[in-house]
Short mmCIF file of C-alpha atoms in Angstrom, two decimals:
data_model
loop_
_atom_site.label_atom_id
_atom_site.label_comp_id
_atom_site.label_asym_id
_atom_site.label_seq_id
_atom_site.Cartn_x
_atom_site.Cartn_y
_atom_site.Cartn_z
CA CYS K 1 125.58 71.98 76.83
CA CYS K 2 126.63 73.31 80.28
CA ARG K 3 127.90 76.58 78.75
CA LEU K 4 124.55 76.99 76.97
CA TRP K 5 122.58 76.62 80.24
CA GLN K 6 124.87 79.25 81.93
CA VAL K 7 124.24 81.79 79.26
CA THR K 8 120.53 81.27 79.39
CA LEU K 9 120.40 81.57 83.08
CA GLY K 10 122.77 84.59 82.93
CA VAL K 11 120.17 86.45 80.90
CA LEU K 12 117.40 85.52 83.45
CA LEU K 13 119.50 86.86 86.30
CA LEU K 14 120.18 90.22 84.67
CA GLY K 15 116.56 90.75 84.43
CA LEU K 16 116.03 90.03 88.08
CA LEU K 17 119.22 91.67 89.55
CA CYS K 18 117.63 95.22 89.99
CA ASN K 19 114.58 93.77 91.75
CA ARG K 20 116.45 92.15 94.56
CA VAL K 21 114.84 92.73 98.05
CA GLN K 22 115.72 91.05 101.22
CA GLY K 23 113.60 89.71 104.11
CA GLU K 24 109.97 89.46 105.25
CA VAL K 25 108.43 88.40 101.93
CA TYR K 26 105.64 86.83 103.85
CA THR K 27 104.29 90.18 104.98
CA ALA K 28 103.05 91.14 101.41
CA LEU K 29 101.61 88.85 98.75
CA ALA K 30 103.03 91.27 96.16
CA GLU K 31 106.51 90.22 97.12
CA MET K 32 105.54 86.60 97.52
CA GLU K 33 104.82 86.70 93.73
CA GLU K 34 108.41 87.39 93.02
CA LEU K 35 109.41 84.07 94.70
CA LEU K 36 107.91 82.26 91.75
CA GLU K 37 110.56 84.06 89.51
CA THR K 38 113.32 82.67 91.89
CA GLU K 39 111.71 79.18 91.75
CA SER K 40 111.71 79.44 87.79
CA VAL K 41 115.42 80.07 87.76
CA LEU K 42 116.08 77.28 90.13
CA ILE K 43 114.14 74.85 88.16
CA SER K 44 116.00 75.79 85.11
CA ASN K 45 119.27 75.48 86.93
CA LEU K 46 118.37 72.01 88.28
CA GLU K 47 117.12 70.89 84.86
CA GLY K 48 120.53 71.80 83.38
CA TYR K 49 122.37 70.02 86.24
CA ILE K 50 120.20 66.78 85.46
CA ARG K 51 120.78 67.00 81.75
CA VAL K 52 124.64 67.14 82.11
CA GLN K 53 124.59 64.26 84.60
CA GLU K 54 122.42 62.31 82.23
CA ASP K 55 124.73 63.17 79.30
CA LYS K 56 127.74 61.92 81.41
CA LEU K 57 126.01 58.72 82.32
CA SER K 58 124.72 58.15 78.84
CA TYR K 59 128.30 58.44 77.42
CA LEU K 60 129.60 56.06 80.24
CA LYS K 61 126.80 53.52 79.48
CA ASN K 62 127.58 53.57 75.73
CA LYS K 63 131.28 52.92 76.56
CA MET K 64 130.42 50.09 79.03
CA ASP K 65 128.22 48.46 76.29
CA GLU K 66 131.08 48.78 73.79
CA TYR K 67 133.74 47.24 76.20
CA GLN K 68 131.28 44.45 77.13
CA ARG K 69 130.80 43.39 73.53
CA GLU K 70 134.49 43.38 72.87
CA HIS K 71 135.18 41.58 76.12
CA ALA K 72 132.51 38.83 75.32
CA ASP K 73 134.14 38.29 71.95
CA ALA K 74 137.54 37.88 73.39
CA SER K 75 136.50 35.57 76.15
CA SER K 76 135.01 33.06 73.58
CA ASP K 77 138.67 32.34 72.35
CA ILE K 78 141.20 34.28 74.38
CA THR K 79 144.27 32.81 72.55
CA ALA K 80 142.87 33.65 69.21
CA TYR K 81 141.79 37.10 70.15
CA VAL K 82 145.08 38.22 71.56
CA SER K 83 147.10 36.57 68.77
CA ASN K 84 145.40 39.01 66.36
CA PRO K 85 147.69 42.08 66.26
CA ILE K 86 144.77 44.54 65.72
CA ASN K 87 142.84 43.01 68.76
CA ALA K 88 145.99 43.21 70.69
CA TYR K 89 146.41 46.96 69.89
CA LEU K 90 142.75 47.69 70.61
CA LEU K 91 142.79 45.86 73.95
CA THR K 92 146.03 47.87 74.89
CA LYS K 93 144.34 51.07 73.74
CA ARG K 94 141.19 50.33 75.77
CA LEU K 95 143.16 49.90 78.89
CA THR K 96 145.31 52.87 78.46
CA THR K 97 143.97 56.02 76.73
CA ASP K 98 140.31 54.96 76.66
CA TRP K 99 140.06 53.98 80.27
CA ARG K 100 142.03 57.10 81.29
CA GLN K 101 139.22 59.11 79.50
CA VAL K 102 136.54 57.21 81.32
CA GLU K 103 138.20 57.55 84.58
CA ASN K 104 138.70 61.37 84.10
CA LEU K 105 134.98 61.70 83.22
CA MET K 106 134.02 59.55 86.21
CA GLU K 107 136.12 61.74 88.50
CA HIS K 108 134.96 65.10 86.92
CA ASP K 109 131.85 66.61 88.57
CA VAL K 110 130.09 67.95 85.43
CA GLY K 111 127.49 69.63 87.63
CA THR K 112 129.99 71.88 89.48
CA ASP K 113 128.96 74.98 87.58
CA PHE K 114 125.46 74.50 88.34
CA VAL K 115 126.13 74.11 92.02
CA GLN K 116 128.24 77.27 91.93
CA ASN K 117 125.24 79.04 90.37
CA LEU K 118 123.16 78.58 93.50
CA THR K 119 125.67 80.62 95.44
CA GLN K 120 125.38 83.45 92.88
CA TYR K 121 121.69 83.29 92.76
CA ARG K 122 121.52 83.96 96.57
CA ASN K 123 123.09 87.33 95.91
CA VAL K 124 120.83 88.42 93.23
CA LEU K 125 117.48 86.70 93.61
CA LYS K 126 114.78 87.03 96.32
CA PHE K 127 114.98 84.09 98.68
CA PRO K 128 112.73 83.63 101.72
CA SER K 129 114.37 83.39 105.03
CA ASP K 130 113.75 81.20 108.03
CA GLU K 131 111.75 84.09 109.40
CA ASP K 132 109.53 83.95 106.29
CA LEU K 133 108.99 80.24 106.68
CA ASN K 134 108.01 80.76 110.27
CA GLY K 135 105.77 83.75 109.42
CA ALA K 136 104.06 81.69 106.70
CA ALA K 137 103.42 78.86 109.10
CA VAL K 138 101.96 81.17 111.79
CA ALA K 139 99.75 82.74 109.17
CA LEU K 140 98.29 79.47 108.06
CA LEU K 141 97.71 78.52 111.68
CA ARG K 142 96.01 81.92 112.19
CA LEU K 143 93.68 81.23 109.33
CA GLN K 144 93.02 77.77 110.63
CA ASP K 145 91.89 79.22 114.09
CA THR K 146 90.01 82.34 112.71
CA TYR K 147 88.12 80.47 110.09
CA GLN K 148 87.76 77.19 112.17
CA LEU K 149 89.40 75.22 109.41
CA ASP K 150 89.68 71.39 109.79
CA THR K 151 93.34 70.20 109.92
CA SER K 152 92.75 67.27 107.57
CA SER K 153 90.94 69.47 105.07
CA VAL K 154 93.71 72.08 105.09
CA ALA K 155 96.18 69.32 104.56
CA ARG K 156 94.19 68.23 101.48
CA GLY K 157 94.30 71.75 100.10
CA LYS K 158 90.93 72.64 100.99
CA LEU K 159 89.82 76.03 102.39
CA ASN K 160 86.23 76.48 103.60
CA GLY K 161 85.36 73.48 101.36
CA ILE K 162 86.93 74.85 98.24
CA GLN K 163 89.84 72.93 96.68
CA TYR K 164 92.57 75.55 95.95
CA SER K 165 95.80 73.60 95.85
CA THR K 166 97.35 70.13 95.79
CA ALA K 167 97.41 68.10 99.00
CA MET K 168 100.21 68.66 101.47
CA SER K 169 102.60 65.78 101.93
CA SER K 170 103.49 64.16 105.34
CA ASP K 171 106.80 66.39 105.17
CA ASP K 172 104.78 69.51 104.68
CA CYS K 173 102.67 68.65 107.75
CA PHE K 174 105.65 67.74 109.85
CA GLU K 175 107.36 71.02 109.06
CA LEU K 176 104.26 72.99 110.05
CA GLY K 177 104.13 71.03 113.33
CA ARG K 178 107.77 71.66 113.84
CA GLN K 179 107.46 75.39 113.30
CA SER K 180 104.55 75.39 115.77
CA TYR K 181 106.91 73.61 118.34
CA VAL K 182 109.61 76.22 117.80
CA ASN K 183 107.06 78.88 118.58
CA ARG K 184 106.02 76.86 121.80
CA ASP K 185 102.56 76.47 120.34
CA TYR K 186 101.99 73.01 121.55
CA TYR K 187 98.26 73.00 120.57
CA HIS K 188 99.00 73.27 116.95
CA THR K 189 102.12 71.03 117.19
CA VAL K 190 99.85 68.17 118.28
CA LEU K 191 97.27 68.88 115.45
CA TRP K 192 99.84 68.86 112.70
CA MET K 193 102.17 65.99 113.89
CA ASN K 194 99.08 63.78 114.21
CA GLU K 195 98.19 64.88 110.56
CA ALA K 196 101.74 64.09 109.50
CA MET K 197 101.45 60.65 111.15
CA ALA K 198 98.26 59.91 109.28
CA ARG K 199 99.77 61.11 105.96
CA MET K 200 102.89 59.06 106.62
CA LEU K 201 100.78 55.85 106.90
CA GLU K 202 99.23 56.74 103.49
CA GLU K 203 102.69 57.17 101.99
CA PRO K 204 104.23 53.73 102.63
CA HIS K 205 106.77 54.06 99.65
CA ASN K 206 107.79 57.59 100.23
CA GLN K 207 111.56 57.62 100.06
CA THR K 208 111.99 61.44 100.60
CA GLN K 209 110.57 61.74 104.10
CA SER K 210 112.80 63.87 106.37
CA PHE K 211 111.49 62.32 109.59
CA THR K 212 110.61 59.06 111.28
CA ARG K 213 107.73 57.78 113.31
CA ALA K 214 110.16 58.12 116.28
CA ASP K 215 110.63 61.73 115.62
CA LEU K 216 106.81 62.16 115.44
CA LEU K 217 106.24 60.37 118.68
CA GLU K 218 108.93 62.54 120.44
CA TYR K 219 107.33 65.74 119.30
CA LEU K 220 103.87 64.51 120.18
CA ALA K 221 104.87 63.18 123.66
CA PHE K 222 106.40 66.43 124.78
CA SER K 223 103.81 68.63 123.33
CA THR K 224 100.94 66.48 124.84
CA TYR K 225 102.70 66.82 128.20
CA LYS K 226 102.89 70.60 127.78
CA GLN K 227 99.16 70.66 127.23
CA GLY K 228 98.74 68.89 130.62
CA ASN K 229 98.14 65.32 129.64
CA VAL K 230 100.96 63.42 131.30
CA GLU K 231 99.35 59.95 130.76
CA SER K 232 99.19 60.23 126.98
CA ALA K 233 102.69 61.62 126.95
CA LEU K 234 104.00 58.50 128.81
CA THR K 235 102.11 56.14 126.49
CA MET K 236 103.70 57.79 123.38
CA THR K 237 107.08 57.84 125.09
CA ASN K 238 106.76 54.06 125.76
CA GLU K 239 105.88 53.55 122.12
CA LEU K 240 108.93 55.59 121.09
CA LEU K 241 111.16 53.37 123.28
CA GLN K 242 109.82 50.24 121.63
CA LEU K 243 111.19 51.66 118.39
CA LEU K 244 114.49 53.05 119.87
CA PRO K 245 115.08 51.41 123.38
CA ASN K 246 118.41 53.39 123.87
CA HIS K 247 116.86 56.89 123.11
CA GLU K 248 118.52 58.82 126.02
CA ARG K 249 116.00 61.70 126.14
CA ALA K 250 112.95 59.44 125.83
CA ASN K 251 114.32 57.34 128.77
CA GLY K 252 114.79 60.44 130.88
CA ASN K 253 111.40 61.70 130.01
CA LYS K 254 109.68 58.22 130.85
CA LYS K 255 111.11 58.56 134.36
CA PHE K 256 109.78 62.12 134.76
CA TYR K 257 106.51 61.42 133.53
CA GLU K 258 106.00 58.32 135.88
CA LYS K 259 107.11 60.42 138.73
CA GLU K 260 104.71 63.13 137.82
CA ILE K 261 101.82 60.58 137.48
CA ALA K 262 102.68 59.08 140.89
CA HIS K 263 102.57 62.52 142.37
CA LEU K 264 99.13 63.17 140.89
CA LYS K 265 97.75 59.95 142.24
CA GLU K 266 98.89 60.99 145.69
CA LEU K 267 97.01 64.26 145.32
CA ARG K 268 93.81 62.50 144.30
CA LYS K 269 94.07 60.22 147.35
CA MET K 270 94.42 63.38 149.54
CA LYS K 271 91.43 65.06 147.88
CA GLY K 272 88.95 62.57 149.35
CA ASP K 273 88.24 58.94 149.87
CA ASP K 274 85.29 58.84 147.49
CA GLY K 275 87.41 60.22 144.60
CA THR K 276 84.46 62.29 143.32
CA ASP K 277 86.34 65.65 143.31
CA GLU K 278 87.78 66.25 139.90
CA MET K 279 91.53 67.17 139.81
CA PRO K 280 93.41 68.51 136.75
CA VAL K 281 95.70 66.08 135.06
CA SER K 282 98.54 68.37 135.56
CA ASP K 283 99.01 71.90 137.07
CA LEU K 284 100.84 72.94 133.87
CA PRO K 285 99.14 75.66 131.88
CA VAL K 286 97.54 74.38 128.63
CA ALA K 287 99.51 76.10 125.77
CA LYS K 288 97.42 77.48 122.93
CA SER K 289 97.84 80.15 120.39
CA ASP K 290 98.85 83.61 121.76
CA PRO K 291 95.67 85.51 122.37
CA GLY K 292 97.25 88.63 121.25
CA VAL K 293 96.65 92.12 122.47
CA PHE K 294 92.80 91.88 122.99
CA ASP K 295 90.67 90.13 125.45
CA MET K 296 88.85 86.85 124.60
CA THR K 297 85.35 88.31 124.44
CA GLU K 298 86.46 90.76 121.83
CA ARG K 299 88.51 87.97 120.12
CA LYS K 300 85.42 85.84 119.87
CA ALA K 301 83.45 88.64 118.35
CA TYR K 302 86.33 89.42 115.90
CA GLU K 303 86.56 85.91 114.66
CA MET K 304 82.78 85.50 114.40
CA LEU K 305 82.60 88.64 112.40
CA CYS K 306 85.42 87.43 110.16
CA ARG K 307 83.53 84.25 109.46
CA GLY K 308 80.26 86.12 108.74
CA GLU K 309 78.44 84.67 111.86
CA LEU K 310 77.76 87.86 113.42
CA LYS K 311 75.34 89.99 111.39
CA PRO K 312 73.20 93.19 112.13
CA SER K 313 69.69 92.62 113.28
CA PRO K 314 66.68 93.47 110.95
CA ALA K 315 66.09 96.51 113.25
CA GLU K 316 69.58 97.79 112.66
CA LEU K 317 69.45 97.07 108.98
CA ARG K 318 65.94 98.79 108.43
CA PRO K 319 67.07 102.50 108.46
CA LEU K 320 70.03 101.94 106.12
CA ARG K 321 69.70 103.50 102.67
CA CYS K 322 71.56 103.81 99.36
CA ARG K 323 71.37 107.12 97.49
CA TYR K 324 73.19 109.48 95.16
CA VAL K 325 74.84 112.44 96.92
CA THR K 326 76.42 115.73 95.86
CA ASN K 327 77.67 116.85 99.27
CA ASN K 328 77.10 120.50 98.07
CA VAL K 329 80.02 120.16 95.67
CA PRO K 330 79.12 121.82 92.21
CA PHE K 331 81.16 119.20 90.23
CA LEU K 332 79.24 116.37 91.86
CA ARG K 333 75.93 117.72 90.54
CA LEU K 334 77.24 116.33 87.02
CA ALA K 335 78.56 113.09 88.56
CA PRO K 336 77.01 112.28 91.97
CA LEU K 337 78.56 109.91 94.37
CA LYS K 338 76.91 106.54 95.08
CA LEU K 339 76.61 106.33 98.84
CA GLU K 340 75.68 103.17 100.70
CA GLU K 341 74.91 103.42 104.59
CA ALA K 342 76.59 100.59 106.48
CA HIS K 343 75.82 101.69 110.00
CA MET K 344 73.80 104.66 111.57
CA ASP K 345 75.51 105.33 114.89
CA PRO K 346 78.34 105.84 114.50
CA TYR K 347 77.72 106.77 110.87
CA ILE K 348 79.67 104.56 108.56
CA VAL K 349 79.21 104.80 104.79
CA ILE K 350 80.49 103.05 101.75
CA TYR K 351 81.11 104.93 98.53
CA HIS K 352 80.92 102.94 95.36
CA ASP K 353 83.10 103.56 92.25
CA ALA K 354 85.39 105.74 94.50
CA MET K 355 88.52 104.77 92.66
CA TYR K 356 88.88 103.44 89.18
CA ASP K 357 90.80 100.47 87.84
CA SER K 358 93.18 102.58 85.85
CA GLU K 359 93.96 104.69 89.07
CA ILE K 360 94.42 101.61 91.01
CA GLU K 361 96.96 100.10 88.74
CA ILE K 362 98.98 103.35 88.66
CA ILE K 363 98.86 103.59 92.62
CA LYS K 364 100.01 99.98 92.78
CA ARG K 365 102.72 100.47 90.46
CA MET K 366 103.94 103.48 92.38
CA ALA K 367 103.76 101.70 95.80
CA ARG K 368 105.41 98.43 94.91
CA PRO K 369 109.07 99.62 94.96
CA ARG K 370 108.58 101.45 98.23
CA PHE K 371 106.99 98.67 100.36
CA ARG K 372 108.21 98.34 103.86
CA ARG K 373 106.83 96.30 106.69
CA ALA K 374 103.75 98.10 108.14
CA THR K 375 104.37 99.63 111.52
CA VAL K 376 102.25 100.58 114.60
CA GLN K 377 102.89 103.46 116.97
CA ASN K 378 104.24 102.49 120.39
CA SER K 379 101.64 104.04 122.89
CA VAL K 380 104.43 104.90 125.42
CA THR K 381 107.34 106.21 123.28
CA GLY K 382 105.53 107.17 120.14
CA ALA K 383 108.09 105.38 117.98
CA LEU K 384 106.94 103.36 115.00
CA GLU K 385 107.67 99.59 115.26
CA THR K 386 106.62 96.32 113.71
CA ALA K 387 104.01 94.03 115.39
CA ASN K 388 102.85 90.47 115.01
CA TYR K 389 99.28 91.66 115.19
CA ARG K 390 99.74 93.72 111.91
CA ILE K 391 100.98 91.69 109.00
CA SER K 392 101.30 93.72 105.76
CA LYS K 393 103.59 96.05 103.90
CA SER K 394 102.90 99.72 103.12
CA ALA K 395 104.06 102.74 101.10
CA TRP K 396 103.25 106.36 101.36
CA LEU K 397 102.55 108.40 98.19
CA LYS K 398 102.64 112.21 98.24
CA THR K 399 99.76 114.08 96.65
CA ALA K 400 102.04 116.08 94.37
CA GLU K 401 103.86 113.01 92.93
CA HIS K 402 101.22 112.06 90.34
CA GLN K 403 98.02 113.47 88.93
CA VAL K 404 96.13 110.37 89.85
CA ILE K 405 97.07 110.86 93.50
CA SER K 406 95.92 114.47 93.50
CA THR K 407 92.72 113.32 91.93
CA VAL K 408 92.02 110.63 94.53
CA VAL K 409 92.79 113.20 97.34
CA GLN K 410 90.43 115.79 95.89
CA ARG K 411 87.67 113.05 95.55
CA THR K 412 88.36 112.26 99.23
CA ALA K 413 87.73 116.01 100.14
CA ASP K 414 84.57 115.77 98.01
CA MET K 415 83.27 112.60 99.71
CA THR K 416 84.05 113.79 103.30
CA GLY K 417 83.63 117.55 103.17
CA LEU K 418 86.96 117.83 105.08
CA ASP K 419 90.06 119.76 104.47
CA MET K 420 92.78 117.58 103.07
CA ASP K 421 95.77 119.98 104.08
CA SER K 422 95.85 118.25 107.42
CA ALA K 423 95.63 114.79 106.13
CA GLU K 424 98.37 112.34 106.05
CA GLU K 425 99.79 111.09 102.81
CA LEU K 426 97.95 108.28 101.01
CA GLN K 427 99.07 105.03 102.51
CA VAL K 428 99.08 101.92 100.27
CA VAL K 429 98.93 98.51 101.87
CA ASN K 430 99.17 94.93 100.57
CA TYR K 431 98.48 92.19 103.06
CA GLY K 432 100.66 89.10 103.23
CA ILE K 433 100.04 85.49 103.83
CA GLY K 434 97.05 85.46 106.27
CA GLY K 435 97.61 89.16 106.40
CA HIS K 436 95.48 91.00 109.13
CA TYR K 437 95.50 93.81 111.58
CA GLU K 438 93.96 92.98 114.95
CA PRO K 439 91.37 95.41 116.70
CA HIS K 440 92.67 98.83 117.05
CA PHE K 441 91.77 102.49 117.05
CA ASP K 442 92.77 104.90 114.37
CA PHE K 443 92.72 107.84 116.80
CA ALA K 444 95.19 108.41 119.60
CA ARG K 445 93.77 107.99 123.24
CA ARG K 446 94.36 110.41 125.97
CA GLU K 447 97.18 108.36 127.52
CA GLU K 448 99.08 108.20 124.09
CA LYS K 449 100.68 111.62 124.65
CA ARG K 450 103.30 111.41 122.00
CA ALA K 451 101.15 110.11 119.22
CA PHE K 452 101.34 112.16 115.98
CA GLU K 453 103.65 114.68 117.77
CA GLY K 454 105.70 115.07 114.77
CA LEU K 455 102.76 116.07 112.61
CA ASN K 456 101.38 118.85 115.05
CA LEU K 457 97.95 118.37 113.30
CA GLY K 458 95.92 117.21 116.17
CA ASN K 459 94.20 113.72 116.40
CA ARG K 460 92.93 111.72 113.54
CA ILE K 461 89.34 112.97 113.13
CA ALA K 462 88.25 110.59 110.31
CA THR K 463 89.38 107.75 108.12
CA MET K 464 88.80 107.09 104.38
CA LEU K 465 89.61 103.42 103.35
CA PHE K 466 89.82 102.52 99.74
CA TYR K 467 89.43 98.92 98.68
CA MET K 468 91.78 98.39 95.73
CA SER K 469 90.99 94.64 95.02
CA ASP K 470 88.44 91.95 95.39
CA VAL K 471 89.29 89.28 97.94
CA GLU K 472 88.08 85.70 97.28
CA GLN K 473 87.55 84.87 101.01
CA GLY K 474 88.24 86.73 104.19
CA GLY K 475 89.81 90.06 104.49
CA ALA K 476 86.80 91.96 105.94
CA THR K 477 87.05 95.18 107.95
CA VAL K 478 85.14 94.46 111.19
CA PHE K 479 84.02 96.76 113.92
CA THR K 480 84.01 94.59 117.05
CA SER K 481 81.63 96.49 119.39
CA LEU K 482 79.15 97.33 116.42
CA HIS K 483 79.02 93.71 115.24
CA ALA K 484 79.36 95.25 111.72
CA ALA K 485 81.56 93.98 108.84
CA LEU K 486 82.55 95.67 105.60
CA TRP K 487 83.70 93.27 102.83
CA PRO K 488 86.29 94.37 100.30
CA LYS K 489 84.94 95.25 96.87
CA LYS K 490 87.43 96.68 94.33
CA GLY K 491 86.77 100.50 93.77
CA THR K 492 84.75 101.12 96.98
CA ALA K 493 85.65 103.26 99.90
CA ALA K 494 84.56 103.24 103.42
CA PHE K 495 84.38 106.44 105.49
CA TRP K 496 83.69 107.20 109.32
CA MET K 497 84.49 109.68 111.84
CA ASN K 498 86.99 108.71 114.58
CA LEU K 499 86.17 111.54 116.98
CA HIS K 500 83.07 112.82 118.58
CA ARG K 501 82.44 116.56 118.06
CA SER K 502 83.71 117.09 121.55
CA GLY K 503 87.12 115.87 120.30
CA GLU K 504 86.98 112.70 122.32
CA GLY K 505 87.65 109.45 120.67
CA ASP K 506 84.66 107.31 119.58
CA VAL K 507 85.55 104.00 121.01
CA ARG K 508 82.91 102.33 118.96
CA THR K 509 85.01 102.72 115.94
CA ARG K 510 87.47 100.16 117.11
CA HIS K 511 88.04 97.79 114.03
CA ALA K 512 90.19 95.18 112.68
CA ALA K 513 91.22 93.71 109.33
CA CYS K 514 90.38 90.05 109.21
CA PRO K 515 92.97 87.57 107.83
CA VAL K 516 92.95 87.11 104.15
CA LEU K 517 92.03 83.43 103.49
CA THR K 518 92.38 83.39 99.85
CA GLY K 519 93.15 86.18 97.35
CA SER K 520 95.32 89.32 97.56
CA LYS K 521 94.07 92.35 99.44
CA TRP K 522 95.10 95.80 98.44
CA VAL K 523 93.77 98.90 100.25
CA SER K 524 94.83 102.55 100.63
CA ASN K 525 93.66 105.01 103.31
CA LYS K 526 93.73 108.75 104.05
CA TRP K 527 93.93 109.51 107.70
CA ILE K 528 92.48 113.06 108.20
CA HIS K 529 93.57 115.16 111.28
CA GLU K 530 91.69 117.82 113.20
CA ARG K 531 93.48 120.99 112.19
CA GLY K 532 91.59 123.01 109.49
CA GLN K 533 88.35 121.26 110.29
CA GLU K 534 87.11 123.85 112.62
CA PHE K 535 84.47 125.31 110.35
CA ARG K 536 83.84 122.04 108.30
CA ARG K 537 82.92 120.06 111.39
CA PRO K 538 82.49 122.46 114.40
CA CYS K 539 83.21 121.31 117.88
CA ASP K 540 80.16 120.65 120.11
CA LEU K 541 79.66 119.22 123.48
CA THR K 542 76.37 117.54 122.59
CA ALA K 543 75.83 114.35 120.70
CA ASP K 544 77.19 114.07 117.20
CA HIS K 545 73.96 115.51 115.57
CA GLY K 546 74.44 115.89 111.91
CA ASP K 547 77.23 113.50 111.20
CA ASN K 548 74.81 111.15 109.35
CA ALA K 549 74.47 114.06 106.73
CA ILE K 550 77.80 113.43 105.15
#
């Protein structure tokens, strides 16, 4: 039985061996899917381990039943039993060779091979790392904040009122709180440790919990203190000491909290006799999620746009039109493009049926093996580096690699009227858990002297963004200063100019990719540069007249 399971799992491993990729699986859902293959193999291995253990126990139980029956017969008349030479022989045999076999089986760990398999699997299968666990936890908290999701609802498997998965256990909630604590995110630590406490009370007979009520109280007390509420921290610490009176750290914290509270009371007395002036509970900063690289006014607009709460006014929507266009391209007279205006100034358009399903599948297939963590350009050094505000994986596809890529590039030229010789290669992106890209410019600003220096093609004059998948919830492209949002629709493409005709960057095109709440978001983009566009989009010091005639 054990050998059969080894052969079966060996076949599975051969199929997965060539697909092994290490690290950062949380940054692309395409790679998260491969973790299900890993889980399938582990489940099969565990099933085999349990089966051989059950076979062993079944054999031992049968032997025990047999010995108990014989022993009961013998005990009824011991003298008569042992005086029978056959019984005497069988008794002797049972206590020698038979018991030796039983003893050997008891000592033999029949699951050793399956335990050894686990070591082998780690060399050939894709396993998430501790970084992936932390990244997945942070992503879930990002979604919770951006989309204002209730902690209890998320724990029940609901996202925006829709039931997507089974409920989280108290252990799941505890680990999410612990990951928040590791990141010094005490705001979310309190939320999820409280949820773990509530779920623990709903699971009174759960024998698999990895934590105790005392553990929860310790995390909650310290995190509450770090948020500035010393009184609550002391109350929780006292509750912890009722459970574990000799808890060394809790006893030390209690003395500290009491001293802090006494100090605060003295400050209140000094403030005024009437006590009407309010004082902060503590002068410690309140720890919340890292606000990231953009200010809180923009963050608020960004999150409201992601939730669909900020929308253009009727006056802004009134001039927008949908129409067929040929862009003076002879071929398009036979198959005109479907253009939808999304914003007038700056001019942003959406092309429908800009990429076909068959093309999308080929591009995805080409990109998957090349995925690497998406990078951003350091504004000082010009070097490419990863950043927490861009969670995705990307790959670059050259125009000459496949006819489909060449066709998409030519279609981009037809849609934009720009020269593709100075465009970057097609970048394909798959967003990970809660995948997002916080507000940014596609063009390089004046102070970014070293941006695109290796290309020698000038600044990024325009962006063409292809949506290669539908997204169930979230994942919009939002322009924070325009209060405009573009929602992913498979096969569509968004286009806008990044530079004014003067060559200056249009700061109104600052945009972001909202976190993906549910679904998988695939996009590809062509960044088009200035060189070669002199006659297609002539320079001008006046306003960008004519840009809305794409």
